[in-house]
């Protein structure tokens, strides 16, 4: 099946297919984020093999730990393998439960090498977690990937976009009962939520994608072709992640049976993602989220939530963006978070898909 082929939605008037919920699962109250069965009563699902990008620190590392503790074998796909091994040792994760693959998502050739090695071995893959990201808000001028693309978009979106496409065959070879692609989103790229409407430096907005359409090479550094804003470049890249998840669901879920979901696990305010922010911000931001907004989530809890989305039957629903809300509550439940028009607009989604195929060399 051509990867760019389109699966028409059977739902009237809907360009995006409705999320598919397996018939054996209990109904979910998405308005209140509740389900008819309790978390403790719900089975955790079958263990398998999962590849996690950016698994050497932060949410990716704690996702690795959570999945290993549930019996999964985790492939830690990281740029720095020595760092990944040190992180594994620090959490005392058994060698039999973890393996390592070198992956620099900013370099499309590195992505191709990993995928080629995987395919040459004829291995199947039961789940793929799209986690790695760079956030470089203090840049004055854009950094460039080996292919010449702005580094945030290259790493967070384009590298992952190519990786998903090149590993689709491995995912389809899996006999696992719930084959999933799970993408880490962010509240700052969803204008349906307050965090996505903050105009500092600007909300996520891909515009007409003129930057992509012009080839996304220097001097162009933004998807919309406008002036470079490093914080917005990060938001735009995460918006592309969420759009890609929706498009994968719409185009491929019905034909392949693969489950494509995204999630926002909560505000992990002390994650290494923020290591390139001012030192004062790294002190104030976690305090603010813990004591003022109530939105703070630890790296460990975020990792547990990602692991749930990877394997728990409750999350076997394609096309959903999962959230636990912006104010964390004891015993809080997941719910299906509505995405903004910028993330669900059919014309924008098709343009992101087609232009991304060109930029990564698949079209």
Tab-separated table of C-alpha atoms in Angstrom:
chain	number	residue	atom	x	y	z
A	1	UNK	CA	0.000	0.000	0.000
A	2	UNK	CA	1.529	3.378	-0.946
A	3	UNK	CA	2.202	5.379	2.195
A	4	UNK	CA	0.691	8.489	0.678
A	5	UNK	CA	-2.526	6.725	-0.294
A	6	UNK	CA	-5.685	8.128	1.255
A	7	UNK	CA	-8.328	6.103	3.036
A	8	UNK	CA	-11.690	7.821	2.622
A	9	UNK	CA	-13.658	8.360	5.803
A	10	UNK	CA	-16.982	6.489	5.889
A	11	UNK	CA	-18.442	9.040	8.265
A	12	UNK	CA	-20.765	11.652	6.763
A	13	UNK	CA	-19.181	15.060	6.334
A	14	UNK	CA	-16.069	13.963	8.209
A	15	UNK	CA	-12.671	14.421	6.611
A	16	UNK	CA	-11.121	12.957	9.739
A	17	UNK	CA	-12.446	9.523	10.621
A	18	UNK	CA	-14.001	9.104	14.016
A	19	UNK	CA	-11.756	7.424	16.584
A	20	UNK	CA	-12.307	3.679	16.518
A	21	UNK	CA	-13.160	2.037	19.841
A	22	UNK	CA	-13.009	-1.762	20.021
A	23	UNK	CA	-16.405	-3.264	20.753
A	24	UNK	CA	-15.222	-5.182	23.827
A	25	UNK	CA	-14.181	-2.028	25.700
A	26	UNK	CA	-16.579	-0.228	28.052
A	27	UNK	CA	-18.028	3.118	26.974
A	28	UNK	CA	-16.034	6.195	27.944
A	29	UNK	CA	-17.409	9.516	29.148
A	30	UNK	CA	-15.105	11.825	27.228
A	31	UNK	CA	-16.773	14.938	28.539
A	32	UNK	CA	-15.771	14.165	32.114
A	33	UNK	CA	-12.694	12.036	31.468
A	34	UNK	CA	-14.160	8.979	33.145
A	35	UNK	CA	-14.699	5.354	32.188
A	36	UNK	CA	-17.077	2.728	33.450
A	37	UNK	CA	-14.278	0.469	34.710
A	38	UNK	CA	-11.739	1.509	37.316
A	39	UNK	CA	-8.022	1.768	36.582
A	40	UNK	CA	-7.232	-0.978	39.092
A	41	UNK	CA	-9.759	-3.353	37.511
A	42	UNK	CA	-8.620	-2.738	33.928
A	43	UNK	CA	-6.087	-5.239	32.555
A	44	UNK	CA	-2.762	-3.730	31.559
A	45	UNK	CA	-2.561	-5.608	28.271
A	46	UNK	CA	0.060	-7.829	26.660
A	47	UNK	CA	3.772	-7.059	26.839
A	48	UNK	CA	5.778	-6.683	23.644
A	49	UNK	CA	8.644	-4.779	22.018
A	50	UNK	CA	8.513	-0.991	21.822
A	51	UNK	CA	10.922	1.569	20.390
A	52	UNK	CA	11.084	4.836	22.365
A	53	UNK	CA	12.844	7.864	20.901
A	54	UNK	CA	14.699	10.143	23.272
A	55	UNK	CA	14.771	7.423	25.935
A	56	UNK	CA	17.968	8.516	27.690
A	57	UNK	CA	16.370	11.210	29.863
A	58	UNK	CA	13.144	12.837	30.984
A	59	UNK	CA	9.775	11.406	30.034
A	60	UNK	CA	11.350	8.995	27.568
A	61	UNK	CA	13.547	7.448	30.246
A	62	UNK	CA	10.704	7.082	32.729
A	63	UNK	CA	8.475	5.662	30.004
A	64	UNK	CA	11.202	3.092	29.452
A	65	UNK	CA	11.233	2.205	33.152
A	66	UNK	CA	7.435	1.955	33.336
A	67	UNK	CA	7.261	-0.358	30.330
A	68	UNK	CA	10.147	-2.542	31.511
A	69	UNK	CA	8.406	-2.927	34.867
A	70	UNK	CA	5.342	-4.176	32.963
A	71	UNK	CA	7.322	-6.792	31.087
A	72	UNK	CA	8.060	-4.982	27.825
A	73	UNK	CA	11.356	-4.986	25.975
A	74	UNK	CA	12.296	-1.381	25.230
A	75	UNK	CA	14.553	-0.287	22.387
A	76	UNK	CA	16.110	2.975	23.552
A	77	UNK	CA	16.629	4.983	20.358
A	78	UNK	CA	18.975	7.808	21.297
A	79	UNK	CA	21.591	10.101	19.834
A	80	UNK	CA	24.115	9.372	22.622
A	81	UNK	CA	24.295	5.644	23.371
A	82	UNK	CA	26.731	6.073	26.274
A	83	UNK	CA	24.265	8.427	27.933
A	84	UNK	CA	21.474	5.907	27.332
A	85	UNK	CA	23.480	3.115	28.960
A	86	UNK	CA	24.294	5.316	31.959
A	87	UNK	CA	20.609	6.175	32.320
A	88	UNK	CA	19.677	2.505	32.113
A	89	UNK	CA	22.217	1.656	34.821
A	90	UNK	CA	21.044	4.513	37.063
A	91	UNK	CA	17.520	3.048	37.064
A	92	UNK	CA	18.843	-0.516	37.379
A	93	UNK	CA	17.062	-1.694	34.242
A	94	UNK	CA	18.114	-5.234	33.306
A	95	UNK	CA	20.115	-5.699	30.118
A	96	UNK	CA	17.674	-8.383	28.990
A	97	UNK	CA	14.831	-5.832	29.068
A	98	UNK	CA	16.554	-3.063	27.132
A	99	UNK	CA	18.508	-2.657	23.919
A	100	UNK	CA	20.000	0.417	22.290
A	101	UNK	CA	19.922	1.919	18.805
A	102	UNK	CA	21.742	5.046	17.704
A	103	UNK	CA	19.350	7.647	16.325
A	104	UNK	CA	19.896	11.325	15.599
A	105	UNK	CA	16.455	12.516	14.560
A	106	UNK	CA	17.855	15.774	13.167
A	107	UNK	CA	19.711	13.749	10.536
A	108	UNK	CA	17.439	11.959	8.071
A	109	UNK	CA	20.315	9.665	7.087
A	110	UNK	CA	20.550	8.477	10.700
A	111	UNK	CA	16.816	7.730	10.653
A	112	UNK	CA	17.203	5.751	7.446
A	113	UNK	CA	20.097	3.736	8.883
A	114	UNK	CA	18.120	2.687	11.952
A	115	UNK	CA	15.099	1.719	9.863
A	116	UNK	CA	17.252	-0.182	7.348
A	117	UNK	CA	18.947	-2.151	10.141
A	118	UNK	CA	15.562	-3.013	11.603
A	119	UNK	CA	14.163	-4.140	8.268
A	120	UNK	CA	17.300	-6.136	7.409
A	121	UNK	CA	16.827	-8.111	10.605
A	122	UNK	CA	13.226	-8.823	9.606
A	123	UNK	CA	12.024	-7.827	13.053
A	124	UNK	CA	8.488	-6.851	13.872
A	125	UNK	CA	7.687	-3.948	16.186
A	126	UNK	CA	4.713	-3.863	18.534
A	127	UNK	CA	4.696	-0.172	19.445
A	128	UNK	CA	6.510	3.061	18.640
A	129	UNK	CA	6.719	6.016	21.035
A	130	UNK	CA	7.462	9.393	19.439
A	131	UNK	CA	8.949	11.260	22.379
A	132	UNK	CA	12.261	12.962	21.598
A	133	UNK	CA	12.248	16.730	21.194
A	134	UNK	CA	14.525	19.753	21.318
A	135	UNK	CA	13.480	23.146	22.668
A	136	UNK	CA	15.940	25.979	21.995
A	137	UNK	CA	14.153	29.217	22.903
A	138	UNK	CA	17.317	31.320	23.294
A	139	UNK	CA	18.622	30.957	19.754
A	140	UNK	CA	19.119	34.228	17.899
A	141	UNK	CA	19.689	32.532	14.567
A	142	UNK	CA	18.344	29.149	13.466
A	143	UNK	CA	20.516	26.075	13.754
A	144	UNK	CA	20.390	23.719	10.783
A	145	UNK	CA	20.181	19.958	10.412
A	146	UNK	CA	22.571	18.074	8.094
A	147	UNK	CA	19.875	18.368	5.410
A	148	UNK	CA	19.658	22.149	5.938
A	149	UNK	CA	16.354	22.307	7.827
A	150	UNK	CA	15.687	24.356	10.967
A	151	UNK	CA	16.722	22.132	13.854
A	152	UNK	CA	13.512	22.090	15.939
A	153	UNK	CA	11.302	21.147	13.016
A	154	UNK	CA	13.918	18.721	11.691
A	155	UNK	CA	14.237	16.870	14.996
A	156	UNK	CA	10.745	17.019	16.434
A	157	UNK	CA	8.697	16.565	13.274
A	158	UNK	CA	10.570	15.615	10.106
A	159	UNK	CA	12.825	12.969	11.662
A	160	UNK	CA	9.874	11.367	13.411
A	161	UNK	CA	7.682	11.638	10.309
A	162	UNK	CA	10.280	9.658	8.326
A	163	UNK	CA	10.836	7.157	11.139
A	164	UNK	CA	7.129	6.332	11.383
A	165	UNK	CA	6.864	5.779	7.655
A	166	UNK	CA	9.951	3.569	7.484
A	167	UNK	CA	8.828	1.412	10.434
A	168	UNK	CA	5.221	0.963	9.327
A	169	UNK	CA	6.014	-2.389	7.713
A	170	UNK	CA	7.577	-3.637	10.958
A	171	UNK	CA	4.517	-2.519	12.907
A	172	UNK	CA	2.215	-4.248	10.442
A	173	UNK	CA	4.226	-7.503	10.741
A	174	UNK	CA	3.524	-7.565	14.466
A	175	UNK	CA	1.006	-10.077	15.789
A	176	UNK	CA	0.588	-8.092	18.997
A	177	UNK	CA	-3.089	-7.560	19.924
A	178	UNK	CA	-2.680	-3.786	20.081
A	179	UNK	CA	-0.116	-2.294	17.726
A	180	UNK	CA	0.293	1.397	18.465
A	181	UNK	CA	2.086	4.579	17.457
A	182	UNK	CA	2.013	6.976	20.412
A	183	UNK	CA	3.034	10.604	19.933
A	184	UNK	CA	3.878	13.056	22.709
A	185	UNK	CA	1.999	16.306	22.123
A	186	UNK	CA	1.932	19.523	24.102
A	187	UNK	CA	-0.682	21.909	25.426
A	188	UNK	CA	1.247	24.837	23.925
A	189	UNK	CA	0.428	23.645	20.387
A	190	UNK	CA	-3.310	23.281	21.001
A	191	UNK	CA	-5.190	26.592	20.983
A	192	UNK	CA	-8.299	24.843	22.345
A	193	UNK	CA	-6.492	25.035	25.683
A	194	UNK	CA	-5.277	28.101	27.568
A	195	UNK	CA	-1.629	27.086	27.279
A	196	UNK	CA	-1.959	27.042	23.504
A	197	UNK	CA	-3.204	30.636	23.349
A	198	UNK	CA	-0.289	32.272	25.158
A	199	UNK	CA	1.189	34.794	22.690
A	200	UNK	CA	4.785	34.445	23.912
A	201	UNK	CA	6.495	34.402	21.494
A	202	UNK	CA	3.452	33.462	19.360
A	203	UNK	CA	0.878	30.642	19.256
A	204	UNK	CA	1.547	27.621	17.057
A	205	UNK	CA	0.416	28.461	13.523
A	206	UNK	CA	1.659	26.914	10.275
A	207	UNK	CA	-0.021	29.568	8.118
A	208	UNK	CA	-0.095	28.555	4.475
A	209	UNK	CA	3.044	26.393	4.876
A	210	UNK	CA	4.875	28.658	2.440
A	211	UNK	CA	8.167	27.858	4.190
A	212	UNK	CA	7.704	24.127	3.639
A	213	UNK	CA	6.522	24.653	0.088
A	214	UNK	CA	9.606	26.738	-0.732
A	215	UNK	CA	11.890	23.884	0.342
A	216	UNK	CA	12.529	24.932	3.963
A	217	UNK	CA	16.169	25.765	3.268
A	218	UNK	CA	18.106	28.845	4.403
A	219	UNK	CA	17.197	31.600	4.795
A	220	UNK	CA	13.756	30.031	5.495
A	221	UNK	CA	13.457	28.729	9.055
A	222	UNK	CA	9.723	28.674	9.795
A	223	UNK	CA	6.973	26.507	8.330
A	224	UNK	CA	4.957	29.620	7.486
A	225	UNK	CA	7.972	31.309	5.872
A	226	UNK	CA	7.986	34.195	8.336
A	227	UNK	CA	10.672	35.584	10.643
A	228	UNK	CA	12.455	33.053	12.840
A	229	UNK	CA	11.094	32.748	16.368
A	230	UNK	CA	12.745	29.853	18.213
A	231	UNK	CA	9.962	29.301	20.751
A	232	UNK	CA	7.342	29.290	18.021
A	233	UNK	CA	9.483	26.910	15.955
A	234	UNK	CA	9.133	24.382	18.786
A	235	UNK	CA	5.366	24.912	19.045
A	236	UNK	CA	4.958	24.585	15.275
A	237	UNK	CA	6.923	21.323	15.271
A	238	UNK	CA	4.678	19.871	17.988
A	239	UNK	CA	1.587	21.020	16.095
A	240	UNK	CA	2.956	19.061	13.120
A	241	UNK	CA	3.312	16.005	15.401
A	242	UNK	CA	-0.344	16.212	16.398
A	243	UNK	CA	-1.498	16.800	12.813
A	244	UNK	CA	0.578	13.819	11.665
A	245	UNK	CA	-1.080	11.590	14.265
A	246	UNK	CA	-4.525	12.578	13.012
A	247	UNK	CA	-3.532	12.039	9.393
A	248	UNK	CA	-2.006	8.631	10.134
A	249	UNK	CA	-5.283	7.650	11.762
A	250	UNK	CA	-7.368	8.937	8.883
A	251	UNK	CA	-5.237	7.435	6.124
A	252	UNK	CA	-4.044	4.165	7.615
A	253	UNK	CA	-5.991	2.988	10.662
A	254	UNK	CA	-8.840	1.230	8.869
A	255	UNK	CA	-6.571	-0.506	6.369
A	256	UNK	CA	-3.812	-1.548	8.774
A	257	UNK	CA	-5.545	-1.864	12.133
A	258	UNK	CA	-2.730	0.165	13.711
A	259	UNK	CA	-3.701	2.534	16.518
A	260	UNK	CA	-2.424	6.098	16.206
A	261	UNK	CA	-2.769	8.333	19.258
A	262	UNK	CA	-1.195	11.406	20.819
A	263	UNK	CA	-1.182	12.572	24.405
A	264	UNK	CA	-0.351	15.397	26.779
A	265	UNK	CA	0.640	13.728	30.062
A	266	UNK	CA	0.629	16.979	32.053
A	267	UNK	CA	3.158	19.729	32.658
A	268	UNK	CA	6.487	18.026	33.310
A	269	UNK	CA	8.056	21.303	34.376
A	270	UNK	CA	11.416	19.882	35.461
A	271	UNK	CA	12.115	17.753	32.406
A	272	UNK	CA	15.521	18.111	30.661
A	273	UNK	CA	13.564	19.527	27.705
A	274	UNK	CA	13.942	22.881	29.469
A	275	UNK	CA	17.718	22.657	29.936
A	276	UNK	CA	18.295	25.406	27.362
A	277	UNK	CA	16.021	27.930	29.083
A	278	UNK	CA	17.363	30.610	31.484
A	279	UNK	CA	18.399	29.201	34.868
A	280	UNK	CA	15.849	31.373	36.680
A	281	UNK	CA	13.068	29.913	34.529
A	282	UNK	CA	14.199	26.389	35.451
A	283	UNK	CA	13.674	27.309	39.111
A	284	UNK	CA	10.482	29.331	38.886
A	285	UNK	CA	8.550	27.291	36.332
A	286	UNK	CA	8.328	24.039	38.346
A	287	UNK	CA	7.439	25.995	41.508
A	288	UNK	CA	4.726	27.887	39.615
A	289	UNK	CA	3.227	24.696	38.181
A	290	UNK	CA	3.295	22.947	41.557
A	291	UNK	CA	1.963	25.778	43.717
A	292	UNK	CA	-0.056	28.115	41.501
A	293	UNK	CA	-1.547	26.275	38.517
A	294	UNK	CA	-1.587	22.758	39.965
A	295	UNK	CA	-0.510	21.463	36.587
A	296	UNK	CA	2.778	19.868	37.620
A	297	UNK	CA	3.390	16.209	36.769
A	298	UNK	CA	6.576	14.369	37.703
A	299	UNK	CA	8.681	12.687	35.049
A	300	UNK	CA	7.859	9.344	36.645
A	301	UNK	CA	4.089	9.899	36.510
A	302	UNK	CA	4.314	11.162	32.933
A	303	UNK	CA	6.228	7.993	32.042
A	304	UNK	CA	3.511	5.863	33.640
A	305	UNK	CA	0.864	7.681	31.608
A	306	UNK	CA	2.730	7.169	28.361
A	307	UNK	CA	3.124	3.478	29.212
A	308	UNK	CA	-0.629	3.253	29.817
A	309	UNK	CA	-1.310	4.707	26.364
A	310	UNK	CA	1.129	2.218	24.847
A	311	UNK	CA	-0.357	-0.932	26.342
A	312	UNK	CA	-3.551	-0.518	28.358
A	313	UNK	CA	-6.707	-1.749	26.575
A	314	UNK	CA	-8.501	1.379	27.793
A	315	UNK	CA	-6.374	3.382	25.356
A	316	UNK	CA	-6.920	1.145	22.326
A	317	UNK	CA	-8.728	3.929	20.475
A	318	UNK	CA	-7.164	5.346	17.328
A	319	UNK	CA	-7.352	9.047	16.519
A	320	UNK	CA	-7.611	10.280	20.120
A	321	UNK	CA	-5.508	12.984	21.777
A	322	UNK	CA	-5.370	11.927	25.425
A	323	UNK	CA	-5.093	14.349	28.318
A	324	UNK	CA	-5.354	14.383	32.097
A	325	UNK	CA	-6.156	18.103	32.170
A	326	UNK	CA	-4.190	21.190	33.104
A	327	UNK	CA	-4.958	20.930	36.829
A	328	UNK	CA	-3.878	17.629	38.288
A	329	UNK	CA	-6.211	15.917	40.757
A	330	UNK	CA	-5.708	12.878	42.941
A	331	UNK	CA	-7.061	9.912	41.022
A	332	UNK	CA	-7.654	12.065	37.924
A	333	UNK	CA	-8.782	10.234	34.815
A	334	UNK	CA	-7.760	10.502	31.207
A	335	UNK	CA	-10.124	11.976	28.659
A	336	UNK	CA	-10.222	12.718	24.937
A	337	UNK	CA	-9.042	16.317	24.547
A	338	UNK	CA	-10.490	18.339	21.693
A	339	UNK	CA	-7.873	19.675	19.291
A	340	UNK	CA	-7.888	23.092	17.684
A	341	UNK	CA	-8.940	23.853	14.144
A	342	UNK	CA	-5.269	24.353	13.315
A	343	UNK	CA	-4.625	20.728	14.254
A	344	UNK	CA	-7.697	19.246	12.545
A	345	UNK	CA	-8.213	21.421	9.466
A	346	UNK	CA	-8.332	18.954	6.532
A	347	UNK	CA	-6.575	21.216	4.038
A	348	UNK	CA	-3.747	22.014	6.451
A	349	UNK	CA	-3.380	18.359	7.383
A	350	UNK	CA	-3.112	17.242	3.763
A	351	UNK	CA	-0.587	19.997	3.027
A	352	UNK	CA	1.559	19.065	6.045
A	353	UNK	CA	1.494	15.434	4.931
A	354	UNK	CA	2.389	16.100	1.309
A	355	UNK	CA	5.068	18.717	1.999
A	356	UNK	CA	6.620	16.565	4.719
A	357	UNK	CA	6.814	13.626	2.304
A	358	UNK	CA	8.784	15.871	-0.056
A	359	UNK	CA	11.100	17.226	2.636
A	360	UNK	CA	12.064	13.748	3.885
A	361	UNK	CA	12.526	12.362	0.367
A	362	UNK	CA	9.466	10.101	0.162
A	363	UNK	CA	7.777	12.015	-2.656
